[in-house]
Amino acid sequence: MQGEFLQQLYPQPPAGQVRRKLEEFLNKQGLRYDQGIQFAAVFYDSQGKIAAAGGLQKNVLKCIAVDEAYRGEGLTASVISALRSAAFAQGQRRLFLFTKPQNDRMFGEFGFYEIARTGDMLLMESQRGGAQQFVDSLARGQGEQAAVVANCNPFTLGHRYLIEQAAAQCDTLHLFILSEDASLFSAQTRMELARQGTADLANVLLHPTSDYLISAATFPTYFLKEGQMEGGAGGALDLEIFGRYFVPALNIKRRFVGQEPFSPTTARYNRQMKEILPRFGVEVTELPRKEQGGAAVSASRVRALLAEDKLEEIQPLVPETTWAFLQSSEGRSVAQRVRQSR
């Protein structure tokens, strides 16, 4: 008990009546409940109504709000303290905070620093200059430089085709593989398969994305299923970060993407890319997908075949290095998880 408020912690995603009350409370505060929330801290008044609340997704604080009737009573600090404690208990030390731009000064007083913003979104972090420090640590290239950002879940001949085509049109290609561990193939496995699959391309520099590209912090809806989107994917903030930090640090002039016939999320992201990145002097080049058997080669197609245990149909879709992994004991374990997920 704190004052006249009761603190209630939900270490699992809120469900049932709690979830409905939290959604209603956030809606009244002009916020939408985020489907990615894994932990919630809720403060109730003496009547059992929500006075303040906040959510945590991995190392990202979000959906923090205080009822207008109780502002000025220290509840924002209480919510942040509860979320920080939960994050620290999970081993998370570097925290991000997702909020509205008008809250910059308030959360700045709690030790958060701006990374980037759009008209309706602001991303902050607990480490001053963390984004800049990350891009400063990346290997530099020479000449005309371009970029590809990919998940590679897993690495396919479609990825290889995109990267090979892009690398042929620049002097240095920066290949970013998503670090967010929210895919069926782990971040470590995806990075290694991409490294093996591009080892012969001398002008490709392989990088992780850390938390600064397509992560739970920069692109909260990317890893949700399409039915959970509730209004679409918000890639604008992610692209602002790419343009503000990665582009000048690596002298990137082009970003290559593959046409997206399968994922509406990625298709929307590609459209946003064409709208936003030219402001940073970056040309967006969309390349047609590599096809096999009259259909585009894609990681989703490979995962679907894994789920159906049709391994013989996967081999023509992936490089020898990915195929060898899928035949390994680790690869068979991943295939089992894919089947279970379907």
GROMACS .gro file of C-alpha atoms in nm:
model
  342
    1MET     CA    1   0.000   0.000   0.000
    2GLN     CA    2   0.126   0.344  -0.091
    3GLY     CA    3  -0.080   0.629   0.053
    4GLU     CA    4  -0.439   0.568  -0.049
    5PHE     CA    5  -0.340   0.372  -0.361
    6LEU     CA    6  -0.307  -0.002  -0.393
    7GLN     CA    7  -0.026  -0.125  -0.617
    8GLN     CA    8  -0.099  -0.442  -0.812
    9LEU     CA    9   0.167  -0.610  -1.028
   10TYR     CA   10   0.080  -0.847  -1.313
   11PRO     CA   11   0.388  -1.056  -1.405
   12GLN     CA   12   0.199  -1.211  -1.698
   13PRO     CA   13   0.020  -1.028  -1.981
   14PRO     CA   14  -0.302  -0.893  -1.826
   15ALA     CA   15  -0.610  -1.089  -1.924
   16GLY     CA   16  -0.984  -1.099  -1.868
   17GLN     CA   17  -1.144  -0.823  -1.664
   18VAL     CA   18  -0.808  -0.669  -1.570
   19ARG     CA   19  -0.717  -0.639  -1.938
   20ARG     CA   20  -1.053  -0.481  -2.024
   21LYS     CA   21  -1.027  -0.227  -1.741
   22LEU     CA   22  -0.672  -0.141  -1.842
   23GLU     CA   23  -0.774  -0.093  -2.205
   24GLU     CA   24  -1.060   0.135  -2.100
   25PHE     CA   25  -0.834   0.335  -1.870
   26LEU     CA   26  -0.568   0.386  -2.138
   27ASN     CA   27  -0.829   0.482  -2.397
   28LYS     CA   28  -0.953   0.759  -2.165
   29GLN     CA   29  -0.594   0.885  -2.140
   30GLY     CA   30  -0.559   0.891  -2.519
   31LEU     CA   31  -0.347   0.577  -2.537
   32ARG     CA   32  -0.400   0.240  -2.701
   33TYR     CA   33  -0.323  -0.080  -2.513
   34ASP     CA   34  -0.008  -0.237  -2.657
   35GLN     CA   35  -0.044  -0.608  -2.740
   36GLY     CA   36   0.323  -0.666  -2.664
   37ILE     CA   37   0.295  -0.588  -2.291
   38GLN     CA   38   0.437  -0.872  -2.082
   39PHE     CA   39   0.422  -0.712  -1.736
   40ALA     CA   40   0.193  -0.442  -1.596
   41ALA     CA   41   0.196  -0.222  -1.287
   42VAL     CA   42  -0.146  -0.084  -1.193
   43PHE     CA   43  -0.237   0.149  -0.907
   44TYR     CA   44  -0.598   0.148  -0.783
   45ASP     CA   45  -0.771   0.419  -0.581
   46SER     CA   46  -0.983   0.352  -0.273
   47GLN     CA   47  -1.285   0.281  -0.495
   48GLY     CA   48  -1.102   0.014  -0.692
   49LYS     CA   49  -1.068   0.228  -1.004
   50ILE     CA   50  -0.739   0.254  -1.192
   51ALA     CA   51  -0.550   0.568  -1.095
   52ALA     CA   52  -0.228   0.497  -1.284
   53ALA     CA   53  -0.072   0.220  -1.490
   54GLY     CA   54   0.221   0.123  -1.707
   55GLY     CA   55   0.346  -0.173  -1.905
   56LEU     CA   56   0.676  -0.345  -1.982
   57GLN     CA   57   0.780  -0.541  -2.291
   58LYS     CA   58   1.127  -0.685  -2.238
   59ASN     CA   59   1.330  -0.367  -2.179
   60VAL     CA   60   1.071  -0.118  -2.309
   61LEU     CA   61   0.847   0.086  -2.078
   62LYS     CA   62   0.519   0.185  -2.243
   63CYS     CA   63   0.153   0.269  -2.190
   64ILE     CA   64   0.233   0.483  -1.884
   65ALA     CA   65  -0.060   0.700  -1.778
   66VAL     CA   66  -0.202   0.869  -1.468
   67ASP     CA   67  -0.568   0.965  -1.425
   68GLU     CA   68  -0.612   1.342  -1.440
   69ALA     CA   69  -0.770   1.344  -1.095
   70TYR     CA   70  -0.453   1.203  -0.938
   71ARG     CA   71  -0.180   1.388  -1.120
   72GLY     CA   72   0.072   1.561  -0.897
   73GLU     CA   73   0.066   1.283  -0.637
   74GLY     CA   74   0.382   1.105  -0.749
   75LEU     CA   75   0.211   0.819  -0.927
   76THR     CA   76   0.419   0.851  -1.244
   77ALA     CA   77   0.734   0.796  -1.037
   78SER     CA   78   0.570   0.499  -0.866
   79VAL     CA   79   0.477   0.337  -1.197
   80ILE     CA   80   0.824   0.388  -1.343
   81SER     CA   81   0.986   0.253  -1.025
   82ALA     CA   82   0.772  -0.063  -1.041
   83LEU     CA   83   0.849  -0.117  -1.411
   84ARG     CA   84   1.220  -0.054  -1.360
   85SER     CA   85   1.229  -0.306  -1.076
   86ALA     CA   86   1.058  -0.566  -1.296
   87ALA     CA   87   1.302  -0.500  -1.580
   88PHE     CA   88   1.604  -0.521  -1.351
   89ALA     CA   89   1.473  -0.848  -1.206
   90GLN     CA   90   1.479  -0.986  -1.562
   91GLY     CA   91   1.839  -0.874  -1.610
   92GLN     CA   92   1.751  -0.571  -1.822
   93ARG     CA   93   1.977  -0.276  -1.744
   94ARG     CA   94   1.945  -0.054  -2.052
   95LEU     CA   95   1.584   0.060  -2.071
   96PHE     CA   96   1.377   0.228  -2.339
   97LEU     CA   97   1.061   0.431  -2.294
   98PHE     CA   98   0.788   0.471  -2.554
   99THR     CA   99   0.559   0.772  -2.505
  100LYS     CA  100   0.403   1.083  -2.660
  101PRO     CA  101   0.630   1.372  -2.767
  102GLN     CA  102   0.469   1.613  -2.519
  103ASN     CA  103   0.598   1.397  -2.233
  104ASP     CA  104   0.965   1.451  -2.314
  105ARG     CA  105   1.039   1.687  -2.027
  106MET     CA  106   0.851   1.481  -1.769
  107PHE     CA  107   1.031   1.157  -1.849
  108GLY     CA  108   1.357   1.343  -1.890
  109GLU     CA  109   1.333   1.418  -1.519
  110PHE     CA  110   1.328   1.043  -1.455
  111GLY     CA  111   1.660   0.990  -1.634
  112PHE     CA  112   1.548   0.914  -1.990
  113TYR     CA  113   1.703   1.072  -2.300
  114GLU     CA  114   1.546   1.121  -2.643
  115ILE     CA  115   1.649   0.897  -2.930
  116ALA     CA  116   1.399   1.009  -3.194
  117ARG     CA  117   1.042   1.123  -3.241
  118THR     CA  118   0.765   1.151  -3.496
  119GLY     CA  119   0.452   1.364  -3.477
  120ASP     CA  120   0.286   1.128  -3.230
  121MET     CA  121   0.565   0.901  -3.097
  122LEU     CA  122   0.874   0.956  -2.885
  123LEU     CA  123   1.139   0.698  -2.800
  124MET     CA  124   1.373   0.761  -2.508
  125GLU     CA  125   1.644   0.553  -2.340
  126SER     CA  126   1.810   0.538  -2.001
  127GLN     CA  127   2.160   0.578  -2.148
  128ARG     CA  128   2.258   0.919  -2.279
  129GLY     CA  129   2.373   0.895  -2.642
  130GLY     CA  130   2.330   0.518  -2.661
  131ALA     CA  131   2.214   0.516  -3.023
  132GLN     CA  132   2.506   0.727  -3.137
  133GLN     CA  133   2.752   0.511  -2.945
  134PHE     CA  134   2.614   0.203  -3.117
  135VAL     CA  135   2.642   0.335  -3.472
  136ASP     CA  136   2.990   0.471  -3.392
  137SER     CA  137   3.094   0.113  -3.311
  138LEU     CA  138   2.998  -0.022  -3.655
  139ALA     CA  139   3.256  -0.100  -3.923
  140ARG     CA  140   3.285   0.161  -4.198
  141GLY     CA  141   3.300   0.095  -4.569
  142GLN     CA  142   3.440   0.268  -4.874
  143GLY     CA  143   3.294   0.440  -5.178
  144GLU     CA  144   2.921   0.439  -5.253
  145GLN     CA  145   2.748   0.276  -4.959
  146ALA     CA  146   2.405   0.117  -4.929
  147ALA     CA  147   2.210  -0.091  -4.678
  148VAL     CA  148   1.982  -0.390  -4.644
  149VAL     CA  149   1.795  -0.466  -4.320
  150ALA     CA  150   1.660  -0.819  -4.288
  151ASN     CA  151   1.529  -1.067  -4.034
  152CYS     CA  152   1.636  -1.384  -4.222
  153ASN     CA  153   1.406  -1.621  -4.036
  154PRO     CA  154   1.575  -1.828  -4.184
  155PHE     CA  155   1.824  -1.714  -4.452
  156THR     CA  156   1.690  -1.817  -4.795
  157LEU     CA  157   1.793  -1.789  -5.159
  158GLY     CA  158   1.554  -1.494  -5.168
  159HIS     CA  159   1.770  -1.311  -4.916
  160ARG     CA  160   2.081  -1.415  -5.106
  161TYR     CA  161   1.937  -1.278  -5.432
  162LEU     CA  162   1.844  -0.942  -5.276
  163ILE     CA  163   2.184  -0.903  -5.111
  164GLU     CA  164   2.375  -1.012  -5.421
  165GLN     CA  165   2.181  -0.771  -5.643
  166ALA     CA  166   2.229  -0.485  -5.396
  167ALA     CA  167   2.599  -0.555  -5.348
  168ALA     CA  168   2.651  -0.541  -5.724
  169GLN     CA  169   2.512  -0.184  -5.731
  170CYS     CA  170   2.736  -0.026  -5.464
  171ASP     CA  171   3.090  -0.031  -5.332
  172THR     CA  172   2.993  -0.130  -4.976
  173LEU     CA  173   2.671  -0.295  -4.865
  174HIS     CA  174   2.587  -0.277  -4.495
  175LEU     CA  175   2.378  -0.582  -4.413
  176PHE     CA  176   2.186  -0.550  -4.085
  177ILE     CA  177   2.038  -0.865  -3.930
  178LEU     CA  178   1.771  -0.810  -3.667
  179SER     CA  179   1.893  -0.864  -3.312
  180GLU     CA  180   1.545  -0.889  -3.159
  181ASP     CA  181   1.497  -1.246  -3.035
  182ALA     CA  182   1.130  -1.274  -3.126
  183SER     CA  183   1.157  -1.516  -3.419
  184LEU     CA  184   1.152  -1.894  -3.446
  185PHE     CA  185   1.518  -1.892  -3.546
  186SER     CA  186   1.731  -1.727  -3.278
  187ALA     CA  187   1.918  -1.403  -3.339
  188GLN     CA  188   2.248  -1.590  -3.312
  189THR     CA  189   2.140  -1.851  -3.565
  190ARG     CA  190   2.003  -1.594  -3.809
  191MET     CA  191   2.324  -1.391  -3.790
  192GLU     CA  192   2.540  -1.698  -3.847
  193LEU     CA  193   2.331  -1.823  -4.142
  194ALA     CA  194   2.350  -1.477  -4.301
  195ARG     CA  195   2.727  -1.470  -4.246
  196GLN     CA  196   2.769  -1.811  -4.407
  197GLY     CA  197   2.530  -1.730  -4.690
  198THR     CA  198   2.714  -1.411  -4.790
  199ALA     CA  199   3.074  -1.513  -4.709
  200ASP     CA  200   3.180  -1.489  -5.074
  201LEU     CA  201   3.054  -1.132  -5.120
  202ALA     CA  202   3.363  -0.927  -5.036
  203ASN     CA  203   3.191  -0.587  -5.018
  204VAL     CA  204   2.922  -0.691  -4.767
  205LEU     CA  205   2.966  -0.578  -4.406
  206LEU     CA  206   2.747  -0.769  -4.161
  207HIS     CA  207   2.605  -0.589  -3.856
  208PRO     CA  208   2.357  -0.659  -3.574
  209THR     CA  209   2.081  -0.403  -3.518
  210SER     CA  210   2.088  -0.407  -3.136
  211ASP     CA  211   1.774  -0.231  -3.007
  212TYR     CA  212   1.792   0.048  -3.263
  213LEU     CA  213   1.638  -0.104  -3.579
  214ILE     CA  214   1.316  -0.307  -3.602
  215SER     CA  215   1.297  -0.397  -3.234
  216ALA     CA  216   1.037  -0.396  -2.958
  217ALA     CA  217   1.151  -0.038  -2.891
  218THR     CA  218   1.163   0.112  -3.240
  219PHE     CA  219   0.889  -0.088  -3.414
  220PRO     CA  220   0.651  -0.226  -3.146
  221THR     CA  221   0.410  -0.400  -3.384
  222TYR     CA  222   0.658  -0.567  -3.622
  223PHE     CA  223   0.663  -0.899  -3.440
  224LEU     CA  224   0.288  -0.918  -3.375
  225LYS     CA  225   0.059  -1.128  -3.590
  226GLU     CA  226  -0.147  -0.935  -3.844
  227GLY     CA  227  -0.467  -0.995  -3.646
  228GLN     CA  228  -0.313  -0.818  -3.347
  229MET     CA  229  -0.220  -0.498  -3.526
  230GLU     CA  230  -0.521  -0.286  -3.430
  231GLY     CA  231  -0.457  -0.009  -3.675
  232GLY     CA  232  -0.147  -0.116  -3.861
  233ALA     CA  233   0.226  -0.116  -3.819
  234GLY     CA  234   0.416   0.189  -3.702
  235GLY     CA  235   0.751   0.186  -3.879
  236ALA     CA  236   0.792   0.564  -3.901
  237LEU     CA  237   0.988   0.591  -3.577
  238ASP     CA  238   1.220   0.310  -3.683
  239LEU     CA  239   1.291   0.487  -4.011
  240GLU     CA  240   1.354   0.818  -3.835
  241ILE     CA  241   1.620   0.647  -3.626
  242PHE     CA  242   1.777   0.489  -3.933
  243GLY     CA  243   1.787   0.824  -4.110
  244ARG     CA  244   1.905   1.023  -3.809
  245TYR     CA  245   2.184   0.791  -3.688
  246PHE     CA  246   2.275   0.516  -3.935
  247VAL     CA  247   2.265   0.716  -4.257
  248PRO     CA  248   2.517   0.990  -4.165
  249ALA     CA  249   2.745   0.759  -3.965
  250LEU     CA  250   2.783   0.509  -4.250
  251ASN     CA  251   2.732   0.751  -4.541
  252ILE     CA  252   2.441   0.542  -4.671
  253LYS     CA  253   2.289   0.668  -4.995
  254ARG     CA  254   2.061   0.378  -5.089
  255ARG     CA  255   1.851   0.121  -4.909
  256PHE     CA  256   1.748  -0.193  -5.092
  257VAL     CA  257   1.431  -0.388  -5.015
  258GLY     CA  258   1.255  -0.681  -5.173
  259GLN     CA  259   0.900  -0.660  -5.297
  260GLU     CA  260   0.667  -0.793  -5.029
  261PRO     CA  261   0.376  -1.009  -5.151
  262PHE     CA  262   0.316  -1.189  -4.821
  263SER     CA  263   0.342  -0.966  -4.514
  264PRO     CA  264   0.114  -0.659  -4.498
  265THR     CA  265   0.332  -0.527  -4.215
  266THR     CA  266   0.647  -0.532  -4.427
  267ALA     CA  267   0.460  -0.398  -4.731
  268ARG     CA  268   0.342  -0.097  -4.526
  269TYR     CA  269   0.694  -0.052  -4.394
  270ASN     CA  270   0.831  -0.045  -4.750
  271ARG     CA  271   0.583   0.226  -4.844
  272GLN     CA  272   0.680   0.431  -4.540
  273MET     CA  273   1.044   0.386  -4.634
  274LYS     CA  274   0.985   0.548  -4.971
  275GLU     CA  275   0.812   0.841  -4.803
  276ILE     CA  276   1.058   0.903  -4.520
  277LEU     CA  277   1.410   0.809  -4.624
  278PRO     CA  278   1.443   1.051  -4.918
  279ARG     CA  279   1.431   1.330  -4.657
  280PHE     CA  280   1.763   1.195  -4.533
  281GLY     CA  281   1.913   1.176  -4.882
  282VAL     CA  282   1.853   0.801  -4.918
  283GLU     CA  283   1.716   0.646  -5.237
  284VAL     CA  284   1.495   0.342  -5.179
  285THR     CA  285   1.531   0.068  -5.438
  286GLU     CA  286   1.270  -0.208  -5.439
  287LEU     CA  287   1.382  -0.525  -5.617
  288PRO     CA  288   1.156  -0.803  -5.747
  289ARG     CA  289   1.157  -1.126  -5.550
  290LYS     CA  290   1.347  -1.430  -5.665
  291GLU     CA  291   1.101  -1.699  -5.772
  292GLN     CA  292   1.109  -2.075  -5.764
  293GLY     CA  293   0.834  -2.295  -5.899
  294GLY     CA  294   0.629  -1.990  -6.001
  295ALA     CA  295   0.619  -1.844  -5.649
  296ALA     CA  296   0.836  -1.596  -5.461
  297VAL     CA  297   1.106  -1.744  -5.240
  298SER     CA  298   1.047  -1.629  -4.883
  299ALA     CA  299   1.128  -1.724  -4.527
  300SER     CA  300   0.756  -1.753  -4.451
  301ARG     CA  301   0.727  -2.012  -4.728
  302VAL     CA  302   1.016  -2.208  -4.577
  303ARG     CA  303   0.859  -2.194  -4.230
  304ALA     CA  304   0.526  -2.311  -4.371
  305LEU     CA  305   0.697  -2.610  -4.533
  306LEU     CA  306   0.879  -2.684  -4.208
  307ALA     CA  307   0.545  -2.681  -4.027
  308GLU     CA  308   0.409  -2.931  -4.278
  309ASP     CA  309   0.727  -3.141  -4.251
  310LYS     CA  310   0.791  -3.106  -4.626
  311LEU     CA  311   1.169  -3.086  -4.604
  312GLU     CA  312   1.229  -3.202  -4.960
  313GLU     CA  313   1.046  -2.891  -5.088
  314ILE     CA  314   1.265  -2.660  -4.880
  315GLN     CA  315   1.602  -2.753  -5.029
  316PRO     CA  316   1.552  -2.559  -5.357
  317LEU     CA  317   1.462  -2.247  -5.154
  318VAL     CA  318   1.769  -2.214  -4.934
  319PRO     CA  319   2.149  -2.200  -4.973
  320GLU     CA  320   2.352  -2.510  -4.894
  321THR     CA  321   2.457  -2.354  -4.563
  322THR     CA  322   2.097  -2.311  -4.446
  323TRP     CA  323   2.007  -2.657  -4.569
  324ALA     CA  324   2.297  -2.806  -4.372
  325PHE     CA  325   2.174  -2.627  -4.059
  326LEU     CA  326   1.821  -2.760  -4.105
  327GLN     CA  327   1.964  -3.113  -4.120
  328SER     CA  328   2.154  -3.066  -3.793
  329SER     CA  329   2.018  -3.155  -3.450
  330GLU     CA  330   1.975  -2.785  -3.372
  331GLY     CA  331   1.791  -2.734  -3.700
  332ARG     CA  332   1.560  -3.026  -3.630
  333SER     CA  333   1.479  -2.871  -3.291
  334VAL     CA  334   1.386  -2.544  -3.463
  335ALA     CA  335   1.167  -2.735  -3.709
  336GLN     CA  336   0.988  -2.895  -3.416
  337ARG     CA  337   0.919  -2.552  -3.266
  338VAL     CA  338   0.787  -2.433  -3.602
  339ARG     CA  339   0.545  -2.727  -3.616
  340GLN     CA  340   0.431  -2.661  -3.261
  341SER     CA  341   0.378  -2.291  -3.333
  342ARG     CA  342   0.134  -2.375  -3.613
   0.00000   0.00000   0.00000
